[in-house]
Structures are given as structure tokens and as C-alpha cells.
Coordinates of C-alpha atoms and ligand atoms in Angstrom, one line a residue:
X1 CA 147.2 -64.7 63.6
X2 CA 147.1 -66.0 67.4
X3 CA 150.0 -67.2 68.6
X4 CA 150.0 -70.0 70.6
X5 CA 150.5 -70.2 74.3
X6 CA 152.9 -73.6 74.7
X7 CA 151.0 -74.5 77.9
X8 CA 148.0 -75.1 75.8
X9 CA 150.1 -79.0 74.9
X10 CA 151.5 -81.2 77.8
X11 CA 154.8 -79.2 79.3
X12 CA 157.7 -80.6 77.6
X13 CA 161.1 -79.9 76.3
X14 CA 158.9 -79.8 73.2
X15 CA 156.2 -77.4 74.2
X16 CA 159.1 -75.3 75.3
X17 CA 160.4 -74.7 72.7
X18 CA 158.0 -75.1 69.7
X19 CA 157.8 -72.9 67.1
X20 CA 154.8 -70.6 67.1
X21 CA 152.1 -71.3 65.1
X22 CA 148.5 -70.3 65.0
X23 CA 145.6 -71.6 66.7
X24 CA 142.6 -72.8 64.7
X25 CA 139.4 -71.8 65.4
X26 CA 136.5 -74.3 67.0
X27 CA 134.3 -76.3 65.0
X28 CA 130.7 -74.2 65.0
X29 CA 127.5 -74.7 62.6
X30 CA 127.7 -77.3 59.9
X31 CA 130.0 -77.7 57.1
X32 CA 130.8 -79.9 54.3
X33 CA 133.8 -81.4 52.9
X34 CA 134.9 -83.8 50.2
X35 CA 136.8 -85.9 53.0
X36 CA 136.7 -85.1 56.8
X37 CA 139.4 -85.8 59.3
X38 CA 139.3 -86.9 63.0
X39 CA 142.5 -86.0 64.8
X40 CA 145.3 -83.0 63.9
X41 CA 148.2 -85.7 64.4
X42 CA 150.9 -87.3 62.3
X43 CA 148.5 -89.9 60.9
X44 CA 145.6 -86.9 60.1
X45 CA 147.4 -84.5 59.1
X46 CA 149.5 -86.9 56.4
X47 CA 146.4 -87.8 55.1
X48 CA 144.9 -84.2 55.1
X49 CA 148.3 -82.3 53.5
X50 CA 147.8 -85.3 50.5
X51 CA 144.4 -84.9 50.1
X52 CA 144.4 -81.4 49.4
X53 CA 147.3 -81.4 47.2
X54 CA 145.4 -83.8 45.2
X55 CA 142.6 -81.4 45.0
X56 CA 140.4 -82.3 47.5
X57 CA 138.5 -80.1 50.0
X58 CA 139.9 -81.1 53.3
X59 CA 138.9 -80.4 57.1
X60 CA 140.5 -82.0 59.9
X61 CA 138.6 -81.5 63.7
X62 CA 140.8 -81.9 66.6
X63 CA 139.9 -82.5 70.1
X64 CA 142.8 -80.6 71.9
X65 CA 145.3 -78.4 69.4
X66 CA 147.7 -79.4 66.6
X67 CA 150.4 -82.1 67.9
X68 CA 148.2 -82.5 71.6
X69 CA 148.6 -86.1 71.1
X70 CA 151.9 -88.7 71.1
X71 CA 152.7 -86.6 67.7
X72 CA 153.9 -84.1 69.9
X73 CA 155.5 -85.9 72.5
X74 CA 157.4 -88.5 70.9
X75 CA 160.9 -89.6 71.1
X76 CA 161.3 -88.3 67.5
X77 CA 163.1 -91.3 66.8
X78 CA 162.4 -91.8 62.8
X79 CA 162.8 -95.3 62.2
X80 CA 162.3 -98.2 59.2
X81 CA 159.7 -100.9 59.7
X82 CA 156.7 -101.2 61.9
X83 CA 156.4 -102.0 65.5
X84 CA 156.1 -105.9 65.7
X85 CA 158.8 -108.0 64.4
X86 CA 159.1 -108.3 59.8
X87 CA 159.4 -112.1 60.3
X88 CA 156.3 -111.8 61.8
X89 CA 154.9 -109.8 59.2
X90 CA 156.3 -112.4 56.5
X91 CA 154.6 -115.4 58.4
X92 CA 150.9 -113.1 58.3
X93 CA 151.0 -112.2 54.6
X94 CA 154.0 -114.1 52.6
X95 CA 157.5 -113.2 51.7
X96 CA 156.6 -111.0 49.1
X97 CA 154.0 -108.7 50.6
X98 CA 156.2 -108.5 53.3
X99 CA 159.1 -107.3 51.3
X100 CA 156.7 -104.8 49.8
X101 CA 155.4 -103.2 53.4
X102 CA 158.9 -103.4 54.8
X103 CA 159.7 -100.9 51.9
X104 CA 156.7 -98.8 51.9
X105 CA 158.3 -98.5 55.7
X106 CA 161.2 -97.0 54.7
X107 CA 159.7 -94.6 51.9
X108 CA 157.9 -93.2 55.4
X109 CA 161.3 -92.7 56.8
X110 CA 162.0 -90.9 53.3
X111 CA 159.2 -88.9 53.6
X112 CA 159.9 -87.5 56.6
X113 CA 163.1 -85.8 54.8
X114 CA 161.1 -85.3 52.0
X115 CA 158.7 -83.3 54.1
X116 CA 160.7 -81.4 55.9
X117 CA 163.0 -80.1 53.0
X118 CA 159.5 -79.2 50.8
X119 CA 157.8 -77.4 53.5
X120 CA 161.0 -76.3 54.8
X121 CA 160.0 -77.3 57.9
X122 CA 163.1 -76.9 60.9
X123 CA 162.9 -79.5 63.3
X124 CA 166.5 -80.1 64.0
X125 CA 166.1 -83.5 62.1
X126 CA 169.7 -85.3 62.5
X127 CA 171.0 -89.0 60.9
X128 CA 171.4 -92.1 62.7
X129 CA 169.7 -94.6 64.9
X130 CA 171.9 -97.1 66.9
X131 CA 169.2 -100.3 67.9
X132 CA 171.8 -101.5 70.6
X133 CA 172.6 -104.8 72.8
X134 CA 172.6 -105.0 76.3
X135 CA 173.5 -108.8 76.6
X136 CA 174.8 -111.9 74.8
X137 CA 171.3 -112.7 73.6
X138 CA 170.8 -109.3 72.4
X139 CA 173.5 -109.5 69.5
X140 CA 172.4 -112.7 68.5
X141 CA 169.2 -111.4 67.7
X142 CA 170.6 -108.0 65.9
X143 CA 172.4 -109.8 63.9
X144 CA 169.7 -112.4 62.8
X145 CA 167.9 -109.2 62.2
X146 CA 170.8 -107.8 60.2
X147 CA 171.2 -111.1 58.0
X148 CA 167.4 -111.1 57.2
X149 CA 167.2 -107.2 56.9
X150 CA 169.9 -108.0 53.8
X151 CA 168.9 -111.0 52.6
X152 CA 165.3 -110.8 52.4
X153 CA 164.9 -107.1 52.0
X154 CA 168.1 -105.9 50.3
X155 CA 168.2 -103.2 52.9
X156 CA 172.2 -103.2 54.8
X157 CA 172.6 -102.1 57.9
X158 CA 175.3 -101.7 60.2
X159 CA 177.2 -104.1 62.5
X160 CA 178.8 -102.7 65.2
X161 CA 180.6 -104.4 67.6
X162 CA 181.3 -103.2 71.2
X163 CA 184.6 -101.5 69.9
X164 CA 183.1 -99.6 67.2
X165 CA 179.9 -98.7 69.2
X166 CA 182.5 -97.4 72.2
X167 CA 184.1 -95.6 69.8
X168 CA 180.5 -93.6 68.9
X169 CA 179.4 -93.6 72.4
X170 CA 181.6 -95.0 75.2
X171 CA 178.7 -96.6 77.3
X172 CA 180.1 -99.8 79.5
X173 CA 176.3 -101.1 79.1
X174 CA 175.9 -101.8 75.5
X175 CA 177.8 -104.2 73.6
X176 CA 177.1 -103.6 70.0
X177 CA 174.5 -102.0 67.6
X178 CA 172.9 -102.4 64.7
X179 CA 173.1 -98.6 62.8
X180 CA 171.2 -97.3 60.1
X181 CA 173.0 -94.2 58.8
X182 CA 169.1 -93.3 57.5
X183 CA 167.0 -93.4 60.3
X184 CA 167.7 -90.5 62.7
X185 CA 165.9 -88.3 64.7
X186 CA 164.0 -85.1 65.1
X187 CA 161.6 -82.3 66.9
X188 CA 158.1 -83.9 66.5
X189 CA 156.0 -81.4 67.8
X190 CA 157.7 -78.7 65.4
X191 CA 157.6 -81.4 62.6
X192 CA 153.4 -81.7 63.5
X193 CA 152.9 -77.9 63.7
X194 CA 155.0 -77.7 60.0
X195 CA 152.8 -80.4 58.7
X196 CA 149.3 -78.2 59.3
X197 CA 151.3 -75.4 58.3
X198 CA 151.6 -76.9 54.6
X199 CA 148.3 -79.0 54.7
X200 CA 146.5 -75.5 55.7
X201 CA 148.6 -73.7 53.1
X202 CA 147.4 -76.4 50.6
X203 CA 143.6 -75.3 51.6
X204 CA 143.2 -77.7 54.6
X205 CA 140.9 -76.5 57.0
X206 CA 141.7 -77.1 60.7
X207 CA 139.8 -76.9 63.2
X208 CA 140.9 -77.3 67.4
X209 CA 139.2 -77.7 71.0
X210 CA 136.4 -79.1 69.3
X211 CA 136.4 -83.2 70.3
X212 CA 134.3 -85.0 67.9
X213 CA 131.7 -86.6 70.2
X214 CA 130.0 -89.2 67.3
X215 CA 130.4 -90.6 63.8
X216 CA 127.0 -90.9 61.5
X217 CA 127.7 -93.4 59.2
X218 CA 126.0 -93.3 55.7
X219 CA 126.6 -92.1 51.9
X220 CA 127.7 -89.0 53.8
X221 CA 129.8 -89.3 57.1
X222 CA 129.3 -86.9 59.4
X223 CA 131.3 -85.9 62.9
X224 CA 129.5 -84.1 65.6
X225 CA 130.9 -82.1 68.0
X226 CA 129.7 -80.1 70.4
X227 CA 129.1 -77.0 68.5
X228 CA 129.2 -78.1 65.6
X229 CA 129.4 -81.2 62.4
X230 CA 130.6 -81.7 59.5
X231 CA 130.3 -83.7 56.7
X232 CA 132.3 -85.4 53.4
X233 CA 132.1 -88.1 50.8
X234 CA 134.8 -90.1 53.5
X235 CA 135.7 -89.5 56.7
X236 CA 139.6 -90.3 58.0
X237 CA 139.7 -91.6 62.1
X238 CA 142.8 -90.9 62.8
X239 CA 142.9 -90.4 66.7
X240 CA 145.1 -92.6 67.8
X241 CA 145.5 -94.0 71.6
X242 CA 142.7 -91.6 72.5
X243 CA 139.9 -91.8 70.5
X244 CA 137.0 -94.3 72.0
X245 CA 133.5 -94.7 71.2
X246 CA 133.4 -93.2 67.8
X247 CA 133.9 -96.4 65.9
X248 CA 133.5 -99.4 68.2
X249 CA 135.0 -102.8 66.2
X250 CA 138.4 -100.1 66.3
X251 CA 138.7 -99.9 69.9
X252 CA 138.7 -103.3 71.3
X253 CA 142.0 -103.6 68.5
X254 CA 144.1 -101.1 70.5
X255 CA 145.2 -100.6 74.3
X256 CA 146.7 -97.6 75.0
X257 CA 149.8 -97.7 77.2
X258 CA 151.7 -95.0 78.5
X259 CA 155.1 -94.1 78.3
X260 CA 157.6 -91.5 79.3
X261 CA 160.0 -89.0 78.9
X262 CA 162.7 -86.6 80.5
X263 CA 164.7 -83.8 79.5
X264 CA 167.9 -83.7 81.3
X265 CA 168.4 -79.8 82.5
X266 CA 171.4 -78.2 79.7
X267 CA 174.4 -80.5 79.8
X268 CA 176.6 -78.3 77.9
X269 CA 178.2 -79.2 74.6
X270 CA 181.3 -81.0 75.4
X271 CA 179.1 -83.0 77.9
X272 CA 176.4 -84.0 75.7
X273 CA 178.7 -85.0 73.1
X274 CA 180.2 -87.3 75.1
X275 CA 177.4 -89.4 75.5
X276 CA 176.8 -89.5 72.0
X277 CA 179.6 -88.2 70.0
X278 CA 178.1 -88.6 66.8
X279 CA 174.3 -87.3 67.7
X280 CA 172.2 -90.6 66.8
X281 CA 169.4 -91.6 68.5
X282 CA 169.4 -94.8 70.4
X283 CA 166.8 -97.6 71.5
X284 CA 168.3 -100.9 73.5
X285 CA 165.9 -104.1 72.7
X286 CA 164.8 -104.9 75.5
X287 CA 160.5 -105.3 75.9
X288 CA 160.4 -102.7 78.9
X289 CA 163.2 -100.3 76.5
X290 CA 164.8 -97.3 76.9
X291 CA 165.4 -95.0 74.2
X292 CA 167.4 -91.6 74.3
X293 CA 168.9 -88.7 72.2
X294 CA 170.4 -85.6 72.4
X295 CA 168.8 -82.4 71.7
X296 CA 169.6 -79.0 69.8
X297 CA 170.5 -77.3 72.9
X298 CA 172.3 -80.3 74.5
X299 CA 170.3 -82.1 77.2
X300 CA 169.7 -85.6 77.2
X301 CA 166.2 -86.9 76.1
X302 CA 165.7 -90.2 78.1
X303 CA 162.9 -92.0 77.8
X304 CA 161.2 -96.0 78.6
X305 CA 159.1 -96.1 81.7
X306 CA 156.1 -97.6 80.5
X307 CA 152.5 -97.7 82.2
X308 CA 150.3 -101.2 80.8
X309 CA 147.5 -99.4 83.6
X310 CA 148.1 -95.8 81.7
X311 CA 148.6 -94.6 85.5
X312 CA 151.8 -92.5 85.7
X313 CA 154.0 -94.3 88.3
X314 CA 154.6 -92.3 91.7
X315 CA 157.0 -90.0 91.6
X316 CA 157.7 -90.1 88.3
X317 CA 160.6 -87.9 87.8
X318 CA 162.8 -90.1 90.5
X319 CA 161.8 -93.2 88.6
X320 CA 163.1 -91.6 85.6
X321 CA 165.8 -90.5 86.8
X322 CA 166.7 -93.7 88.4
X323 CA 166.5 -95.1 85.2
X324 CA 168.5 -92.7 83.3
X325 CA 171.0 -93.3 85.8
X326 CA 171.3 -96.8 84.9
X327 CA 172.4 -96.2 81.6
X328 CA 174.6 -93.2 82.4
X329 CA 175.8 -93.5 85.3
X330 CA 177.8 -90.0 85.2
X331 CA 174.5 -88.5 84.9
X332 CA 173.4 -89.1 88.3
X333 CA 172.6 -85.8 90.2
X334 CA 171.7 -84.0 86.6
X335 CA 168.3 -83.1 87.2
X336 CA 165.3 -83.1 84.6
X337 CA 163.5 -79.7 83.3
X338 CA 160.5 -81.6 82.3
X339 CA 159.3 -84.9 82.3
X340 CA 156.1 -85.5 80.4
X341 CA 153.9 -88.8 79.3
X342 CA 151.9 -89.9 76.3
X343 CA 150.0 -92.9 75.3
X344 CA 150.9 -95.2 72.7
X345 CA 148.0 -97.3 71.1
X346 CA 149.5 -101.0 70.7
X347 CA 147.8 -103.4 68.9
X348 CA 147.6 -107.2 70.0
X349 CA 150.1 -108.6 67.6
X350 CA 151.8 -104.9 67.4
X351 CA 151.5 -104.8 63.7
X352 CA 149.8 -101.4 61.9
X353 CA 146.3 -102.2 62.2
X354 CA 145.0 -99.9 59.0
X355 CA 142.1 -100.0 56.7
X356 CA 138.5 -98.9 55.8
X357 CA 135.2 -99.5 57.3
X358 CA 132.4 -100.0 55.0
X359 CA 133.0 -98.2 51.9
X360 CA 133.6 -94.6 53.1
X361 CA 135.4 -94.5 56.4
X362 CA 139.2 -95.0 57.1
X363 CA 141.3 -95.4 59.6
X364 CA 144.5 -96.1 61.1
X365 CA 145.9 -97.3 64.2
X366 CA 147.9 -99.7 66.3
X367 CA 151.2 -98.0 65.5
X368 CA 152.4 -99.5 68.6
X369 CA 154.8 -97.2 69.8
X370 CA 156.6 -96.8 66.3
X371 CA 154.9 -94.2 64.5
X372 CA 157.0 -90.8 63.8
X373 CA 157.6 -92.2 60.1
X374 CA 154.9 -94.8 59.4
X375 CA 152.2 -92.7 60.4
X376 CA 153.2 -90.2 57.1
X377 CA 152.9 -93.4 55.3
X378 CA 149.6 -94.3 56.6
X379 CA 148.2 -90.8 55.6
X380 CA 149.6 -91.3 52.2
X381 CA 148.1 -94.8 52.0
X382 CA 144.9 -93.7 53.2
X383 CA 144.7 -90.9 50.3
X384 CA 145.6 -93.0 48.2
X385 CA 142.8 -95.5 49.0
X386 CA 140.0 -92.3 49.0
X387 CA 141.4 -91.6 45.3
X388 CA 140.7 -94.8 44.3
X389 CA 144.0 -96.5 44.3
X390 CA 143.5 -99.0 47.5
X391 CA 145.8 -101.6 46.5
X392 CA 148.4 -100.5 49.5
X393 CA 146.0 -99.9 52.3
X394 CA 144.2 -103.5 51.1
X395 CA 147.9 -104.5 51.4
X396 CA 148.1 -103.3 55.0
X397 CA 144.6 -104.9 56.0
X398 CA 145.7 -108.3 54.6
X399 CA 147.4 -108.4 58.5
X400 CA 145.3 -110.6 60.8
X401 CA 144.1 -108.7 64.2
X402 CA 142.7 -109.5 66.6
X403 CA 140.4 -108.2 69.6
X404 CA 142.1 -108.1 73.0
X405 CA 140.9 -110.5 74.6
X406 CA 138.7 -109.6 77.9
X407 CA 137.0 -106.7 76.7
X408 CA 137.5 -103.3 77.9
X409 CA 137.4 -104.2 81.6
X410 CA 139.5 -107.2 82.2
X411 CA 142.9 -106.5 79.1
X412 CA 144.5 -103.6 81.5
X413 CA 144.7 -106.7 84.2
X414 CA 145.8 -109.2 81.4
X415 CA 148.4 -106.8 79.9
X416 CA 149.9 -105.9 83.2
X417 CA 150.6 -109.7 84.4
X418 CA 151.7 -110.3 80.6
X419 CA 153.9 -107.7 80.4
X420 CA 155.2 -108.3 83.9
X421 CA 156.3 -111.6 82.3
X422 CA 158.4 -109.7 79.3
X423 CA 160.0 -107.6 82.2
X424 CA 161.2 -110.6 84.1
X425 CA 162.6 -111.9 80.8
X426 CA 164.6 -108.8 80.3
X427 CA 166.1 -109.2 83.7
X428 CA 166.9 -112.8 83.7
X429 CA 167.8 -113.2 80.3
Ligands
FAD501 C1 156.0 -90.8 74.8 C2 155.9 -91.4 73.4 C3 157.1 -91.7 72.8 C4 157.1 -92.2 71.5 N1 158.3 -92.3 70.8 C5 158.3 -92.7 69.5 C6 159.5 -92.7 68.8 O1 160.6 -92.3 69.3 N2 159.5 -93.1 67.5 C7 158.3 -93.5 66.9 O2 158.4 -93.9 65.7 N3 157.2 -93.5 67.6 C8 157.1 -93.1 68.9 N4 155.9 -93.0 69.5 C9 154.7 -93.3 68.8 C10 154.3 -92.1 67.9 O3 154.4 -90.9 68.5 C11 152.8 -92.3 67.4 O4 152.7 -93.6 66.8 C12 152.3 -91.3 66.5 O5 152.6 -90.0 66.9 C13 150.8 -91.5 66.3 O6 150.3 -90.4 65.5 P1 148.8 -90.2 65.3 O7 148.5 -89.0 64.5 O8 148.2 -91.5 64.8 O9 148.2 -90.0 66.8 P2 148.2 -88.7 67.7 O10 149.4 -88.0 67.5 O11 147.9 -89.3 69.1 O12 147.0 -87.9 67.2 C14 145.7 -88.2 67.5 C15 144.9 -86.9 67.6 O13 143.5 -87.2 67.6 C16 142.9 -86.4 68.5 N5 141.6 -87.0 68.9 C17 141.4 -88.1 69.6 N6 140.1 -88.3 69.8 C18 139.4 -87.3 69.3 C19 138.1 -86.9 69.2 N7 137.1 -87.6 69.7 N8 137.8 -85.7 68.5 C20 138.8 -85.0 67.9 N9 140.1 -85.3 68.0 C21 140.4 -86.4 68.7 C22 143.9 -86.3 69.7 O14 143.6 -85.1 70.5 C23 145.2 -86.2 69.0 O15 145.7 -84.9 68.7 C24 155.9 -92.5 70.8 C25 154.7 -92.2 71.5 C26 154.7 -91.7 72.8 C27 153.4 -91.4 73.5

């Protein structure tokens, strides 16, 4: 066994301080499989791990290593629902079938736990996710979402006011939350490397450095890479943000975005837990957000500059810390040990954009920036559908997308002057 060199993924706090695990070798000569996999992330690897406890012969063929991708860089905040509002959702495909996804959204969050405790995988998961108000407009819309969280999908949550949220984390900015004691938070990288531990210990075969550079469609489906192909009765895309040019009528559904991280240098216990006494992860409402947590060894994970051009902005680190300053004020000074980026593949209407193409190849994107659970859910769907059973993925595909509008060349442009309409609404409002 090799042990892996953590510079080999983007520096993080993550990469830092992964867990070893081994590499896999590169994809050479030509192989077959009953189903093969593009992309060793969350959404692969799900699908890969149920696969081959179902008895299937898997292999999965990743460009970079295990985790490369936003699986490994995440905030590791594990959270119900998808990324575009459940009314939403309702208006798309009925009450009902809403009901149904909003649930399947938190068996992902369930899974998570599940996974972790089966494959006794240690990624310092811990309870609780605050969603939290900023302004007056803010609480009126957590609570709507409260009321129709209960009364439409018998799922309670949480009402706190600003005493009660103080009380949790003494923050002058925020002036209530909405908690879920079952959301909560956790390592993704370590969580990604656990779940090719079990899919390889289940027979998966993984292989990394070796970026798929086509699909052939047919009864077979086949990915090239460079040195080598291989081919199954189905084929699984599951590459996220990054992948482009392997399936065409996916890309033009997704933009990638980028967003960003820090890790605050040690703060110390006593430090740390005053920011957040009770450890939860945290995301405010706004479009342009910020989310944060603490970590194991008590820095502050801050994260919510986002980049509708993908370009990191200049000088990155002072931006973030600018930010983080914002919200914690007593922070300012604290420097960060790393700050790292990732994209995020958003779909138009930011709804999970999954499903099959033609009768053998299947996919899943559009996660929109909420993926840590729904992305184990998607794998799961996606086996499930390859098995035979398709009645949750055609569930999921009943969503209406749509291309971006512009093609390739002109939605960066369009995004940036739409989003720099969201940001002014966050400010003004
Ligand atoms: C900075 C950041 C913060 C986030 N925070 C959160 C959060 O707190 N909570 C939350 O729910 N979600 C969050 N997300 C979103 C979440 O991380 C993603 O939705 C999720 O990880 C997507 O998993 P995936 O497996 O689909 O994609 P990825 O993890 O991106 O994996 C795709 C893999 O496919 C590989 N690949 C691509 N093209 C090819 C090719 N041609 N050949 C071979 N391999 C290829 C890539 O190398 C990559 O490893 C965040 C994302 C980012 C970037």
C-alpha cells in the first residue's frame, strides 16, 4: 500500500490532515465491467459502494485522486433538502412528489450516519446546523420555511429567537435561526477516502490520474482515457462541476461557480467554543452566504466568497479574511493556515438535475452547492435505477431544466450581472 502524499489534493485544512489512504493505480489496457464510473467523488463513489454490495462488478476512473473534487473541499455541512427552494420543488412536480423527494433528502442526511457508523468511518461528524437571520426579512422567511417544513412535510424544526440563538452562539449579527438537531457537520475529504475504502473493500475497482477523455455510447459504454478504456453494461457520469465534453446535452445544464474557504490558524478551545458553544455548523441566507464551523482541533472554518467567473478574486485570503471579520469581529488579526477553492456545479433553477441518457448511461448533477448528503442519495438512486428499480431517479427527472441560456460563451457574463443583482438585494434588503 502507497500512502498518499496530501499535496497530491488542493492544500487545505482537509488535505492536512486527512487520513492516509492508498493511491490507486492508472487506468492502462482495456477492461470490462458490469457498470463503469466517471468520477471518484461523493456522487461515484455512492453509486459504486451500492453497486458492488448488490453484486455488481464495479470500476470507477478518476481524473485526479479520490476526493480531488468539491467532495473533498466542502464545508461538510450535512444538510436536508436540495439546493433550490421545496416550494419550488412542489410547484415543478405536485405536493406529493415533493413530499416524497423532500424525504428521500433527509434519508441522505441519514445515510451519511449510516455510513459512517457501518464502515466505521472517523470524520469527526458532529449534530446541528443553525440556517440563521441576518435581518427582519430574513426571520420572516425562516419561519415560513419552518411552518411549511411542518405542515407540509411533517419534518419540525427549530425556532430560535435572537435570545436563544445568543445563548448558543453570542453573535450581535444574527437574530434568530432555524435548527435542526439532525443535520450537522463533518470531515468530507476523510468521509470521501472512507467511502472508497468500503466500495474497494466491497470489490470496487478504482482507478486515479487517469481523466476520461470520451464516452462511446452503445449496448456497451465505453470511457477512454489516455492509456487506457473500459467498458460495462452502464456507465455512471458522475463528475461534477468539472466534467465537459463527455456528454454534451449535460453541460449546457450546469455552470460551475467557485467558492471558498479558510481555516482560521488554532484558536484554542475556550476560544473556539465561544463562537459556537454548542459546535453546529452555521449558514446565514443570504444569496452571496457565508457559512462556517468549527473544527476538531479548534479553528474556525469560514467560508462564502463566491466566483460566477470561477476566477479566484485578488488576494484571496484578505478578502476572506475581511469577510470573516464581518461576522466575527473579535477575530480580526487571526490569520488563516489555508484557504482553498472549489467549484460548485449550479443548475438554472438549482434543483438536482439527475437521470439517464438513452437506456444505459446515468448521471447526476446540478447539486448546486448542496451536495455532502444528497449526493449519497443520488448514488443510491442511481443503483437503484441500473438494478431495475427507476421509479426514484424517474422521480427526480420529472424536474423541469433548462439550458443556460447563451451557450457556453455568453452565461459567465449573464450570471455575473444576475448574480450582481442578488448581491445588491442582500445589501439593501
Ligand atoms: C468550496 C465548496 C464548499 C461546499 N460546501 C458544501 C456544504 O457545506 N454542504 C453541502 O451540502 N455541499 C457543499 N458543497 C457542494 C458539495 O461539495 C458537492 O455538491 C458534492 O461534493 C458533489 O460531489 P460529486 O461527487 O458529484 O462531485 P465531485 O466531488 O466534484 O467529484 C467529481 C469527480 O469527477 C472527476 N472527474 C471530472 N471529470 C473527469 C473526467 N473527464 N475523467 C475522470 N474523472 C473526472 C473529478 O476529478 C472529481 O474528483 C460545496 C462545494 C464546494 C466546492
Amino acid at each position: 500500500m502507497t500512502v498518499r502524499n496530501p499535496s497530491e489534493h488542493v492544500d487545505s485544512w482537509y488535505s492536512r490532515s486527512a487520513a492516509p489512504a492508498p493511491a490507486h493505480p492508472r487506468l492502462e489496457g482495456r477492461l470490462t465491467a458490469d457498470v463503469v464510473v466517471l468520477g471518484a467523488g461523493l456522487t461515484g463513489l455512492s453509486a459504486a459502494l451500492e453497486l458492488a454490495q448488490a453484486g455488481l462488478d464495479v470500476v470507477v476512473v478518476e481524473a485526479h485522486r479520490v476526493g480531488w473534487g468539491a467532495s473533498g473541499r466542502n464545508g461538510g455541512q450535512v444538510i436536508f433538502g436540495f439546493g433550490c427552494d421545496q416550494p419550488k420543488i412542489a410547484d415543478w412536480v405536485g405536493m406529493d412528489a415533493s413530499r416524497e423527494l423532500f424525504h428521500w433528502s433527509v434519508e441522505g442526511v441519514a445515510m451519511v450516519r449510516e455510513r459512517l457508523a457501518r464502515h466505521a468511518i472517523n470524520a469527526d461528524w458532529r449534530d446541528g446546523h443553525a440556517h440563521v437571520a441576518i435581518k427582519p426579512r430574513h426571520v420572516g422567511e425562516l419561519k415560513a420555511w419552518q411552518r411549511d417544513l411542518g405542515d407540509n412535510y411533517a419534518y419540525p424544526v427549530q425556532w430560535w429567537d435572537r435570545d436563544q440563538l445568543q445563548a448558543q452562539m453570542p453573535n450581535a449579527r444574527y437574530i434568530g435561526a432555524l435548527y435542526d438537531p439532525r443535520s450537522g457537520h463533518l470531515h468530507p475529504l476523510n468521509y470521501t477516502l472512507g467511502l472508497a475504502r468500503a466500495a474497494v473493500a466491497a470489490g470496487v475497482r478504482i482507478f486515479e490520474q487517469s481523466p476520461v477523455l470520451s464516452l462511446e455510447r452503445g449496448p456497451r459504454p465505453r470511457l477512454r482515457t489516455a492509456g487506457g478504456e473500459v467498458e460495462g453494461d452502464f456507465c455512471v457520469l458522475a463528475g461534477n462541476a468539472l466534467v465537459h465534453g463527455i456528454a454534451p446535452e449535460l453541460d449546457d445544464k450546469i455552470m460551475p461557480v467557485g467558492t471558498y474557504i479558510g481555516a482560521t490558524e488554532p484558536l484554542g478551545e475556550a476560544r473556539a467554543r465561544d463562537l459556537i458553544r454548542n459546535d453546529m455548523a452555521v449558514a446565514d441566507i443570504n444569496w452571496a452566504l457565508d457559512y462556517f464551523r468549527l473544527t476538531r482541533d479548534h479553528r474556525l472554518l469560514f467560508g462564502g466568497q463566491a466566483s460566477y467567473s470561477t476566477l479566484p478574486p485578488p488576494n484571496l485570503p484578505g478578502t476572506m479574511m475581511r469577510r470573516m471579520a464581518r461576522v466575527f469581529p473579535q477575530l480580526q488579526g487571526v490569520k488563516f493556515d489555508s484557504v482553498w477553492g472549489g467549484l460548485i456545479d449550479i443548475s438554472l433553477n438549482r434543483a438536482p438535475h439527475w437521470g439517464r441518457l438513452g437506456d444505459n448511461v446515468y448521471f447526476a448533477q446540478g447539486f448546486s452547492g448542496h451536495g455532502v448528503a444528497a449526493t449519497g442519495l443520488a448514488g443510491r438512486i442511481l443503483a437503484e435505477a441500473i438494478r431495475g428499480q427507476a421509479g426514484r431517479l424517474d422521480a427526480f427527472a420529472r424536474i423541469p431544466h433548462r439550458n443556460f441560456p447563451g451557450g457556453r460563451g455568453l452565461r459567465t457574463p449573464m450570471l455575473v450581472a444576475a448574480m450582481a443583482w442578488f448581491k445588491l438585494r442582500d445589501a439593501l434588503w
